[in-house]
Short mmCIF file of C-alpha atoms in Angstrom, two decimals:
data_model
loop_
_atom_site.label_atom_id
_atom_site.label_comp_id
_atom_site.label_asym_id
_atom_site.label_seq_id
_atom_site.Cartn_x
_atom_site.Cartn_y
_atom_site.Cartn_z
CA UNK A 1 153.07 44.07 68.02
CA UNK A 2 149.84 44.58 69.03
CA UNK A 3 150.72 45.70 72.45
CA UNK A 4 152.46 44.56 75.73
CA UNK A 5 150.54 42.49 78.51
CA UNK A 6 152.23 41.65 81.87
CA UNK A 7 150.14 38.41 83.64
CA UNK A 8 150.78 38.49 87.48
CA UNK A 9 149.48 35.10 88.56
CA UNK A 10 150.96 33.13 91.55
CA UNK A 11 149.52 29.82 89.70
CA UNK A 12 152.52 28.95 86.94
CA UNK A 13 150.10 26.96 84.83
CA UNK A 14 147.85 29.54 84.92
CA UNK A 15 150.49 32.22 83.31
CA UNK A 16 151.38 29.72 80.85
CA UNK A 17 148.25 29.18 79.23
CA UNK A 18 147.48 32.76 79.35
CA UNK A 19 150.50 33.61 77.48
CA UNK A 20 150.06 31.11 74.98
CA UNK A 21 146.94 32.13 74.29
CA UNK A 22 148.28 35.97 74.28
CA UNK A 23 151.26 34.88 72.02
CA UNK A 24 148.70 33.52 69.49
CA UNK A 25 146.93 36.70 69.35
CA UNK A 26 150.58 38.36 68.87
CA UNK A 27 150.67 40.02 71.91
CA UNK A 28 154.17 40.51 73.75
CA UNK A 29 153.82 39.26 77.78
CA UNK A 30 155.81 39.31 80.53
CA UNK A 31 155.29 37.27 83.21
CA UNK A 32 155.59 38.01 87.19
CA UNK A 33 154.57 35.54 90.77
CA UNK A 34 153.99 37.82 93.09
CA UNK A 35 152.73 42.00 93.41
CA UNK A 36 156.68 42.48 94.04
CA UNK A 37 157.81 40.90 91.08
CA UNK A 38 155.16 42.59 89.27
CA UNK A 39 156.10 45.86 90.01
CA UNK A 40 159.87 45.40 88.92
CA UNK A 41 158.77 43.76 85.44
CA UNK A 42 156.13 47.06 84.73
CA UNK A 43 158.98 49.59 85.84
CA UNK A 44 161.27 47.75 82.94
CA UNK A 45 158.73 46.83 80.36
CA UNK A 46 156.30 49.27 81.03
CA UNK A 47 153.22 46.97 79.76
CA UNK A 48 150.27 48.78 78.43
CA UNK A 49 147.92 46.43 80.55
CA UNK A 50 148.44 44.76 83.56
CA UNK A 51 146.10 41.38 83.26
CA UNK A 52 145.93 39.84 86.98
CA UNK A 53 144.09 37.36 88.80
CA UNK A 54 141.61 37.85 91.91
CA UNK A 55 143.38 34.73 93.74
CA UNK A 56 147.23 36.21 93.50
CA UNK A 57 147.95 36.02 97.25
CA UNK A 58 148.31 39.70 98.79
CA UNK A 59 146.55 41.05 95.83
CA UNK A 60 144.52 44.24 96.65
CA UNK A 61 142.86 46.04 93.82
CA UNK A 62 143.16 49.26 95.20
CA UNK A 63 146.37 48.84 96.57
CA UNK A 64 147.37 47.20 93.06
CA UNK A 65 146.22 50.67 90.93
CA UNK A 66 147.40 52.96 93.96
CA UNK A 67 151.39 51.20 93.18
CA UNK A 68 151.33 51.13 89.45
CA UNK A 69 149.77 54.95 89.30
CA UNK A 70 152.61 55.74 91.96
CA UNK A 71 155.53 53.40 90.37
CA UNK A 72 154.85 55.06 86.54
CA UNK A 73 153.46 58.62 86.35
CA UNK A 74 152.51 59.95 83.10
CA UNK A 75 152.55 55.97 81.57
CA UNK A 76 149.14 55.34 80.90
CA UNK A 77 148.15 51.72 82.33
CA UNK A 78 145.02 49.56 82.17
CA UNK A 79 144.54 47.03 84.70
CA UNK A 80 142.33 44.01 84.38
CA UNK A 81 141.23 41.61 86.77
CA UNK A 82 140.35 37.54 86.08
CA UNK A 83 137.66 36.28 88.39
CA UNK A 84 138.66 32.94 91.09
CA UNK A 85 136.64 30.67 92.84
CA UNK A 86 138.56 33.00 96.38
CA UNK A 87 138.16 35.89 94.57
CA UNK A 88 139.29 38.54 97.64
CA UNK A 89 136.82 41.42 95.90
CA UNK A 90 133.64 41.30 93.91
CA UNK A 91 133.36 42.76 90.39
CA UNK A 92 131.95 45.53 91.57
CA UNK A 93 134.53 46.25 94.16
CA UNK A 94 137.22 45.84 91.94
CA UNK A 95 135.68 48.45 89.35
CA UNK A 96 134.34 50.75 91.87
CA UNK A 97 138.57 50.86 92.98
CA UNK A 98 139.58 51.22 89.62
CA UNK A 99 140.07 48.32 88.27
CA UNK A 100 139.50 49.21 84.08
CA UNK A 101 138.04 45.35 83.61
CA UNK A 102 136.62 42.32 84.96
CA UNK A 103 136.69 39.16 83.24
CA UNK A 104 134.85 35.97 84.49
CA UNK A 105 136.47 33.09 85.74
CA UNK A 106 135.49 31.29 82.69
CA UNK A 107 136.78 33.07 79.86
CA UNK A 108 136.05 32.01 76.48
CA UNK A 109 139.62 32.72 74.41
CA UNK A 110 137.50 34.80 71.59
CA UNK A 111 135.98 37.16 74.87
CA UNK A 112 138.96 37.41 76.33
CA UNK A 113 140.79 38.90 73.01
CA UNK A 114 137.90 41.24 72.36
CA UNK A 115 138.04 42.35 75.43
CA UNK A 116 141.39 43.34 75.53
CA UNK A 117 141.43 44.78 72.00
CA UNK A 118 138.67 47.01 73.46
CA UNK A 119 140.65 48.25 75.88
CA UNK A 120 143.90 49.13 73.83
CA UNK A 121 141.24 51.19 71.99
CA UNK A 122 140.56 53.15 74.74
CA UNK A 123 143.98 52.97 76.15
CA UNK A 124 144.90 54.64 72.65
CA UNK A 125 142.10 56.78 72.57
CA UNK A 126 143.03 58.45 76.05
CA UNK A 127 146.61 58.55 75.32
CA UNK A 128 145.90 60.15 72.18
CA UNK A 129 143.89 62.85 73.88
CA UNK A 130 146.40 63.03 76.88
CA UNK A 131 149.17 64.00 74.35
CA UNK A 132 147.27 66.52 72.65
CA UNK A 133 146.24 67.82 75.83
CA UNK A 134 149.52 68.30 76.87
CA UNK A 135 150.86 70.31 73.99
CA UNK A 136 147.56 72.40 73.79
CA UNK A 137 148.70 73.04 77.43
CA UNK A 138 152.10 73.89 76.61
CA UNK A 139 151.38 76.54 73.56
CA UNK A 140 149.17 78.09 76.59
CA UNK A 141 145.79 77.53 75.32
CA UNK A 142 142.95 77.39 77.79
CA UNK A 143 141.14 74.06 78.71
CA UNK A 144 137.53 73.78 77.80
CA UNK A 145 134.92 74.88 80.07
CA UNK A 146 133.07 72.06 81.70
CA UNK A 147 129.60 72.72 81.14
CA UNK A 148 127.15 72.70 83.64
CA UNK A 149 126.52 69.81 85.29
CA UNK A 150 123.12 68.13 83.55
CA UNK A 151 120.53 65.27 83.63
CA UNK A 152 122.04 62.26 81.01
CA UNK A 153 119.93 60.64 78.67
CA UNK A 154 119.87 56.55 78.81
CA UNK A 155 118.47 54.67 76.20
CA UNK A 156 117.21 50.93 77.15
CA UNK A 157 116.80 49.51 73.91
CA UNK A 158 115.82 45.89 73.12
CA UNK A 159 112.95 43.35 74.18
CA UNK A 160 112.77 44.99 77.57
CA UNK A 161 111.43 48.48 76.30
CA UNK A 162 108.06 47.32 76.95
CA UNK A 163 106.61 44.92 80.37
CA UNK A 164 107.45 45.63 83.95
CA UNK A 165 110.76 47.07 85.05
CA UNK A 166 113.93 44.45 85.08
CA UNK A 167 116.85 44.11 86.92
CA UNK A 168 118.90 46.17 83.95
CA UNK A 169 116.25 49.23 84.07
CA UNK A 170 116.51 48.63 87.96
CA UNK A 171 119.92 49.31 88.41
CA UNK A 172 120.06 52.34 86.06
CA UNK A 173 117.66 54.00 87.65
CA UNK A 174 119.78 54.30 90.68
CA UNK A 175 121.68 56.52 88.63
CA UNK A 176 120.95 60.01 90.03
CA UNK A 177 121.81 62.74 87.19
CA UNK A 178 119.90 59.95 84.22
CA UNK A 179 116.87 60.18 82.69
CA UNK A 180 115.59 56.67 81.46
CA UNK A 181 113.96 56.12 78.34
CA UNK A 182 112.82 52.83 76.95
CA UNK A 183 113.16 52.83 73.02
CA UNK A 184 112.70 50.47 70.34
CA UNK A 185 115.76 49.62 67.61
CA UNK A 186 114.19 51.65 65.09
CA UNK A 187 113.19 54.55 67.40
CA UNK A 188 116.57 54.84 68.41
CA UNK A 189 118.05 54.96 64.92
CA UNK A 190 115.38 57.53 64.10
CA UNK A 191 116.63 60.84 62.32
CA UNK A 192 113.65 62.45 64.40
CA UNK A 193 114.76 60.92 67.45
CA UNK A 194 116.98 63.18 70.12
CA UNK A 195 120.59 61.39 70.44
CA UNK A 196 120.92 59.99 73.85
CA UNK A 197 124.60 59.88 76.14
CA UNK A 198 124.32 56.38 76.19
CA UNK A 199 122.72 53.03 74.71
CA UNK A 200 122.02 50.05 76.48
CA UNK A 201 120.71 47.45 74.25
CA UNK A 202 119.63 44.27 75.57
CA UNK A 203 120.06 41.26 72.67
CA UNK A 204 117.36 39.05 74.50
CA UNK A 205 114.92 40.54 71.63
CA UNK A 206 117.45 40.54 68.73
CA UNK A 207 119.19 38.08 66.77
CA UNK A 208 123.09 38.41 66.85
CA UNK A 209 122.73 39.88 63.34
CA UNK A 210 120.24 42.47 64.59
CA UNK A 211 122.02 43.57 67.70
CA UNK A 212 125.59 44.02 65.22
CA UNK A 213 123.67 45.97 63.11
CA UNK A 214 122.20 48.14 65.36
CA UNK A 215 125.67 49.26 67.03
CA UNK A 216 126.91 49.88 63.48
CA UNK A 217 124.22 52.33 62.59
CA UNK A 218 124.06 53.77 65.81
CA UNK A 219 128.13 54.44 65.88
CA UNK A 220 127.39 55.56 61.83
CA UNK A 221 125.11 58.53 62.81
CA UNK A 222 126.00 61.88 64.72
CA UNK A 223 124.05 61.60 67.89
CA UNK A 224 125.25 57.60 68.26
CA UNK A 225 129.09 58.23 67.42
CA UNK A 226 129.84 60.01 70.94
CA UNK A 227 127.75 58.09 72.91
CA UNK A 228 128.88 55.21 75.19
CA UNK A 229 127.30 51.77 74.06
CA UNK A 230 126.79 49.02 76.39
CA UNK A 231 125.30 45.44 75.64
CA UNK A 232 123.30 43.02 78.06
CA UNK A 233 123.83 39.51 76.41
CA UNK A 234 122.72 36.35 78.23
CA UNK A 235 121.89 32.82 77.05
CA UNK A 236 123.30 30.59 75.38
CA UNK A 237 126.47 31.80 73.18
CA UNK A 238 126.90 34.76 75.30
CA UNK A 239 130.25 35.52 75.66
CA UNK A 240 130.38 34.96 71.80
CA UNK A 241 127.75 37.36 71.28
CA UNK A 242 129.16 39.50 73.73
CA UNK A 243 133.00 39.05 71.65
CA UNK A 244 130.97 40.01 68.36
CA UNK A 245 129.69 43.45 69.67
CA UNK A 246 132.84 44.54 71.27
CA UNK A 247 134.33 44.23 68.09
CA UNK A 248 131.35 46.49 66.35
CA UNK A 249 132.20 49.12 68.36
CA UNK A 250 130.50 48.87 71.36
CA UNK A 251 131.95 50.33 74.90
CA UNK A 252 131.30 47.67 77.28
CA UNK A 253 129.10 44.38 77.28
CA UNK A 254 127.56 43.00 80.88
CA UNK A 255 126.88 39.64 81.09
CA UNK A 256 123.66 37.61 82.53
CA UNK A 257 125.33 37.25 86.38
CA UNK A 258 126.06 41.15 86.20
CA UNK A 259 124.72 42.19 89.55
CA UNK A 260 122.89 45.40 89.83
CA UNK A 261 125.71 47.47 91.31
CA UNK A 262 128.01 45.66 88.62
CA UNK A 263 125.72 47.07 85.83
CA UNK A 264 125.50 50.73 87.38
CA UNK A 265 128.77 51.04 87.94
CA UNK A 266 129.77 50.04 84.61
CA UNK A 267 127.19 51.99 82.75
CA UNK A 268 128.15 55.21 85.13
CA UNK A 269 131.58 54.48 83.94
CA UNK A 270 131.07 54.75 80.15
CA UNK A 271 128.84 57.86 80.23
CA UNK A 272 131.42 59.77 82.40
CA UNK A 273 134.00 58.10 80.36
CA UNK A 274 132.66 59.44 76.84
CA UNK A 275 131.18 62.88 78.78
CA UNK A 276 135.13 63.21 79.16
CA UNK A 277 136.80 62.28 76.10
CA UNK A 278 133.73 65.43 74.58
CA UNK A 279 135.25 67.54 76.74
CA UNK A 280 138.76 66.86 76.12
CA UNK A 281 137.40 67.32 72.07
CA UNK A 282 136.02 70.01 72.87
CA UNK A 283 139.34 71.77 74.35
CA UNK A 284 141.41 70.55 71.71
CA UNK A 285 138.74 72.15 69.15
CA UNK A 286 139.41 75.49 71.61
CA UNK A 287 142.87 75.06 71.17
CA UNK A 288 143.01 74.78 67.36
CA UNK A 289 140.94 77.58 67.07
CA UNK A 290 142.98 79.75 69.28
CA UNK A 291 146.19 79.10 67.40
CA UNK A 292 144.15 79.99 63.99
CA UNK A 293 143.05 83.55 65.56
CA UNK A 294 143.95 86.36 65.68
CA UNK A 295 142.86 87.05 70.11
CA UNK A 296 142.24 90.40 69.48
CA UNK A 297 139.28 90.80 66.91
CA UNK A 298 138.46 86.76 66.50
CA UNK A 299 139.42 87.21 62.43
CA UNK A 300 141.24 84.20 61.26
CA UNK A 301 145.44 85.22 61.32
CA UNK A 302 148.12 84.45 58.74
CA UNK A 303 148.75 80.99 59.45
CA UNK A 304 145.41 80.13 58.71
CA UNK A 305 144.61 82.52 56.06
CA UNK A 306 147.63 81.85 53.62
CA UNK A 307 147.31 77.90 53.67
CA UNK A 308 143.70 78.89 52.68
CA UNK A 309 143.90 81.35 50.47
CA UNK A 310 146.52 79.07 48.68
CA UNK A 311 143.84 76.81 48.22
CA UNK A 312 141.55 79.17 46.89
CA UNK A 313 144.20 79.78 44.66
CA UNK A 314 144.69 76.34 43.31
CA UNK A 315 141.07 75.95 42.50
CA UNK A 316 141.36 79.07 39.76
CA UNK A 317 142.64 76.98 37.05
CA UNK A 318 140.22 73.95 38.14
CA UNK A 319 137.95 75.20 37.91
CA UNK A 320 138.04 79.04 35.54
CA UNK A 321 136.13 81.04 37.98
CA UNK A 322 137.90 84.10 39.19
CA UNK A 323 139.44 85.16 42.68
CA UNK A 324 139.35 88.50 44.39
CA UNK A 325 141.69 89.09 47.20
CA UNK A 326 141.84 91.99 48.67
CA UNK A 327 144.28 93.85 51.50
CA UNK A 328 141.89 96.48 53.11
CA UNK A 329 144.08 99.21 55.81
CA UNK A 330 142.89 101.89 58.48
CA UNK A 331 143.38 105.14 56.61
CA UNK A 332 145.52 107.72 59.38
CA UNK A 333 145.37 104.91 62.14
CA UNK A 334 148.52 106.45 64.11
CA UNK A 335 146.94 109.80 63.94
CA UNK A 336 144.46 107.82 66.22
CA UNK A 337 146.70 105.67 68.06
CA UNK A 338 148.18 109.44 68.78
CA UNK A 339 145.42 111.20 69.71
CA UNK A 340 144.06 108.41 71.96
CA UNK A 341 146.19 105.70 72.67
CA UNK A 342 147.15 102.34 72.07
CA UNK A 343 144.16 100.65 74.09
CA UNK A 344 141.43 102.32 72.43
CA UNK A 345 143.03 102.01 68.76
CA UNK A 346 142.85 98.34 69.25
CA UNK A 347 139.40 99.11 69.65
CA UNK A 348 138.60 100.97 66.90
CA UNK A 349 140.69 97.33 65.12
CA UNK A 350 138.47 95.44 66.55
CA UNK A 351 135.27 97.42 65.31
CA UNK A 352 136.52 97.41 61.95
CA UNK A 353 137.04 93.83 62.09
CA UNK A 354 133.59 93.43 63.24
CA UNK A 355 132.42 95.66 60.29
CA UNK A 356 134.49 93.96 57.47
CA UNK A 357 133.70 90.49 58.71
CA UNK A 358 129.45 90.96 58.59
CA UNK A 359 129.76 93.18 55.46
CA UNK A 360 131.62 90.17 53.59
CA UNK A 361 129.42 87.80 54.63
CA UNK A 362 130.03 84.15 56.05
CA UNK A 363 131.33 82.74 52.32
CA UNK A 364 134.26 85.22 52.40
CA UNK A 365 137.49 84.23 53.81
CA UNK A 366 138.06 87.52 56.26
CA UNK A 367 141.73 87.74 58.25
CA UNK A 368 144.14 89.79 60.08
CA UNK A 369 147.51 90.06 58.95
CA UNK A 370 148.34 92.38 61.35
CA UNK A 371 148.34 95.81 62.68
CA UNK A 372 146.01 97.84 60.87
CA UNK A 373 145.91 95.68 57.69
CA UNK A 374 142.76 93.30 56.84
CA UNK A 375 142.91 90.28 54.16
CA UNK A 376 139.21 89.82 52.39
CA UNK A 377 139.41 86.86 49.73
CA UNK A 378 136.15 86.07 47.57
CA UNK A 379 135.99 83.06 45.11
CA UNK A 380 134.00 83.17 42.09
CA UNK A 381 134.00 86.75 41.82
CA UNK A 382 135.19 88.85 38.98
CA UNK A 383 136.42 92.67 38.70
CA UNK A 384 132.62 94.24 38.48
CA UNK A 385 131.53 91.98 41.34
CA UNK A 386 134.62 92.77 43.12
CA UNK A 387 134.27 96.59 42.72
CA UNK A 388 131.06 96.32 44.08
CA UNK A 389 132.18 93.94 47.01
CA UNK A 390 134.70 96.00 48.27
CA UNK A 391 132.61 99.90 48.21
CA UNK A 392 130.49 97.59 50.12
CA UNK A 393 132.72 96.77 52.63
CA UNK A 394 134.08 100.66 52.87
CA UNK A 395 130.91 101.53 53.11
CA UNK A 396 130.51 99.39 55.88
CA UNK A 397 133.07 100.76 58.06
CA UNK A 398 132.28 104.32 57.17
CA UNK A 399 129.33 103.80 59.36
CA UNK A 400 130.71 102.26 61.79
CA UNK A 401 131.68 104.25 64.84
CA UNK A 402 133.75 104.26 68.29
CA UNK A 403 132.74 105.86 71.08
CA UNK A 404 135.52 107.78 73.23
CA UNK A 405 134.22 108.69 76.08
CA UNK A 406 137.29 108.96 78.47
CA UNK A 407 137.82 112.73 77.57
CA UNK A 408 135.79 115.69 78.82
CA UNK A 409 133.51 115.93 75.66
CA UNK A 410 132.81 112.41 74.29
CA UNK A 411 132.64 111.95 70.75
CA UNK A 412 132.24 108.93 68.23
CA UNK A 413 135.64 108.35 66.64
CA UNK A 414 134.74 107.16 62.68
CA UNK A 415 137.56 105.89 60.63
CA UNK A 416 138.11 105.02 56.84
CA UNK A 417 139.68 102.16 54.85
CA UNK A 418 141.46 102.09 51.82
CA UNK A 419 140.94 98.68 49.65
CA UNK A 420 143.26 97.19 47.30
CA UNK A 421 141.78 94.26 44.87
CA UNK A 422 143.50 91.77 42.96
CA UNK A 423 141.48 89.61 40.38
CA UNK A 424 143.38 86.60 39.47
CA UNK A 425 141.96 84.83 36.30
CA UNK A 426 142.74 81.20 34.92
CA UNK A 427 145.34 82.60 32.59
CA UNK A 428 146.70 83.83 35.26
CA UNK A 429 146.63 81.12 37.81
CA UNK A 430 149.45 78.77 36.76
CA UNK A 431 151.93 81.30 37.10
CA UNK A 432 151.48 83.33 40.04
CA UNK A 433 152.13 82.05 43.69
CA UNK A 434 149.97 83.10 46.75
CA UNK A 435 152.40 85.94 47.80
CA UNK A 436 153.05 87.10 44.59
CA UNK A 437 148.98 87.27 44.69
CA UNK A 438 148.47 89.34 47.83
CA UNK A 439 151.65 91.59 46.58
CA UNK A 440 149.69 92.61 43.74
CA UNK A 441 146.55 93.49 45.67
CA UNK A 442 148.83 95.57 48.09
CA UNK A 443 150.14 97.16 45.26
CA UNK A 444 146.46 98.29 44.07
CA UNK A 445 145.84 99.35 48.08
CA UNK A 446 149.00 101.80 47.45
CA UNK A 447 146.99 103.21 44.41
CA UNK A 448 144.54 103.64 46.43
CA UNK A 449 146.02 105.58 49.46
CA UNK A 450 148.05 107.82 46.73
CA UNK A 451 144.98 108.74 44.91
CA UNK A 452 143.43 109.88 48.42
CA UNK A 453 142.63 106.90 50.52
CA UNK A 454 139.10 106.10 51.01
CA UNK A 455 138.37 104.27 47.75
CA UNK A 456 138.94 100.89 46.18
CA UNK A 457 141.42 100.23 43.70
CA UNK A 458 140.83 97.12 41.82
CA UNK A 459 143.37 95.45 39.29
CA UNK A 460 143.95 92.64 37.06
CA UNK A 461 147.07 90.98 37.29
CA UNK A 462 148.54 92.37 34.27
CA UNK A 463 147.30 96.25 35.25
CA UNK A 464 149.06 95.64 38.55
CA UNK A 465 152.46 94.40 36.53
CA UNK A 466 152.11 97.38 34.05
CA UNK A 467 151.26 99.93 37.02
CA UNK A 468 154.61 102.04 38.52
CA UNK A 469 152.91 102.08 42.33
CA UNK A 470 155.09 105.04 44.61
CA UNK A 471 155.14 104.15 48.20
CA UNK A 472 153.67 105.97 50.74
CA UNK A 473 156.14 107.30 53.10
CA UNK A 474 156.29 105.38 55.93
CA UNK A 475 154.15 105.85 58.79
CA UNK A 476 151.59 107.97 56.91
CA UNK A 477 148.73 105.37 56.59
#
């Protein structure tokens, strides 16, 4: 089913047509009389919009969101409003208490079923977000930052981009934090063009083709994809044109008897509507990341780097260019841990991290996997290339430095790293798995630390499986 509408209408005939006409679109309704009976039938069925009309006796659009909000927390709800001759609030009352959507009195069937399937897309859209929200929030990962409040750019784009100011361009300039600019179709699909926050086109200078078109490319490119699209449509045909670009993508269409405060409230609503569901992205984005970090150097950790490095992996025997991975460790780190403490060895980590991660370079797949102990994996590269990769990267933290200067004499701290480097060919490939991989470049980092840490050790796979490696006692480093 497409989704589940309840019709609260004190008018039986009324409710029956509309649920006719929902049943053909295969929607599932319930029907209720009265605000009461309403309320009972949501708490049940718990409908994903609530469709009423403006002439249900008793009917109070903010007291009708205040009760559903109250009657099903955490149940996402969108409410929608049909215009009557008694209508007890104005269009603009009703959105400016919450109401998600007005329809007109007369309501052309193919409107009224693009309207609603743009809602359930942004009823799925912000339940979507919601739920990731709330499991970023449970792992404890921190919400985006709102960034500072700013100055929104608003695109008027259609015949009106050029003559005196209109009622449209009227009413969005009451908007206090947007800056109006009047663009053509093709200046607002430019590539040179800056992306605005929102698009409203006006179709009085396009042909339906043109103004279809137009959304598509605009939702098509980068700077149009975020942004909140709203159509002015007016003539004949223009719920039908207005039907058309909901169903291209567009947020919101405002019809010829739109008044003023009707078309700045509804524009206000889709920029701070789409300025949200960036933000939301945004944390989620923040929240991925964090779980793919490692908090204290900002290196990618294990659950990223092993999925990856598997890849890397795979792509040996596509495509017979070598791998180098290599398992790179603090040479005497608890001698410093001992010496200065915990805090400021997870200092001198993070330097090193630092060091390894510019020295590699941003094609390199750098991680943590975990104390002391650094993962470097470079594609394409072969034993010579390899050799010189990794001196690189020693030499890289030789210079680096930590200044302790908690003591009575400071003094820069300098560590060392032993590297161990696995090449895997193609022959190889096919037969060895991504652990059995790193195990064989920790094997060559245990070469290296017996033959006096310091140095690289690089191996092929079949020098690593002839090679008798003696463990380092534990705790030496």
């Amino acid at each position: 089913m497409p989704g589940r509408i309840l019709i609260l209408d004190s008018v039986a005939i009324n409710r029956v047509v509309l649920r006719v006409k929902l049943a053909a679109a295969c929607y599932e309704t319930f029907q209720a009389e009265t605000l009461a009976e309403a309320l009972r039938v949501a708490k049940a069925a718990r409908p994903d919009i609530l469709l009423f009309s403006a002439a249900a006796p008793g009917v109070d659009p903010a007291r009708l969101v205040s009760r559903f909000k109250t009657l099903m927390p955490g149940h996402i709800i969108a409410i929608m409003m049909i215009e009557a001759g008694s209508a007890p609030a104005s269009p603009e009352a009703a959105l400016a208490a919450g109401i998600d959507e007005v329809l007109p009195r007369t309501c052309e069937d193919a409107f009224l079923t693009a309207r609603l399937r743009a809602v359930f897309r942004a009823l799925e859209e912000r339940r979507e977000l919601q739920a990731h929200e709330d499991e970023t929030r449970l792992l404890g990962f921190a919400e985006a930052t709102a960034a500072a409040p700013g100055r929104r750019r608003v695109a008027l784009v259609g015949s009106h981009v050029t003559g005196e100011p209109d009622r449209l361009s009227d009413a969005i300039s009451g908007l206090a934090d947007a800056n109006i600019e009047r663009r053509s179709a093709r200046e607002a699909l430019s590539a040179s063009g800056r992306g605005a926050d929102g698009y409203v086109i006006s179709d009085a200078g396009l042909d339906g083709d043109g103004c279809r078109s137009l959304i598509a490319d605009l939702r098509s490119q980068t700077q149009g994809r975020e942004a909140a699209i709203i159509v002015l449509t007016d003539g004949p045909s223009a719920q039908e044109r207005a039907a058309a670009a909901l169903d291209m993508g567009a947020d919101d269409v405002l019809l010829a008897d739109a008044s003023r405060a009707e078309i700045a409230i509804r524009v206000r609503r889709q920029l701070d509507r789409r300025a949200s569901l960036r933000r939301q992205r945004l944390g989620l984005e923040a929240g991925m990341r964090a779980a793919l970090t490692d908090p204290l150097t900002g290196l990618w950790n294990r659950r990223y780097a092993l999925p990856r490095l598997g890849a890397w992996r795979a792509s040996v025997a596509k495509n017979s260019r070598p791998l180098a991975v290599m398992i790179a460790d603090i040479d005497r780190f608890k001698a410093v841990n001992d010496r200065f403490g915990h805090p400021f060895g997870d200092r001198v980590i993070a330097e090193v991290a630092t060091c390894l991660s510019s020295a590699a370079g941003p094609e390199s797949l750098v991680a943590r996997l975990g104390g002391e102990e650094f993962l470097i994996a470079m594609q394409d590269t072969g034993s010579a290339e390899a050799i010189q990769a990794a001196e690189g990267l020693r030499r890289a933290v030789d210079a680096c430095g930590v200044l302790a200067d908690f003591g009575a004499e400071p003094e820069i701290v300098r560590v060392s790293v032993s590297i161990g480097c696995a090449i895997l060919t193609v022959s190889d490939a096919a037969d060895l798995d991504t652990g059995t991989l790193i195990s064989r470049a920790d094997d060559a980092l245990y070469a290296a630390k017996d033959a006096g840490r310091g140095r690289v050790v690089c191996m092929s796979m079949a020098d690593a499986r002839d090679r008798a490696i003696r463990r380092l006692p534990a705790g030496t480093g």
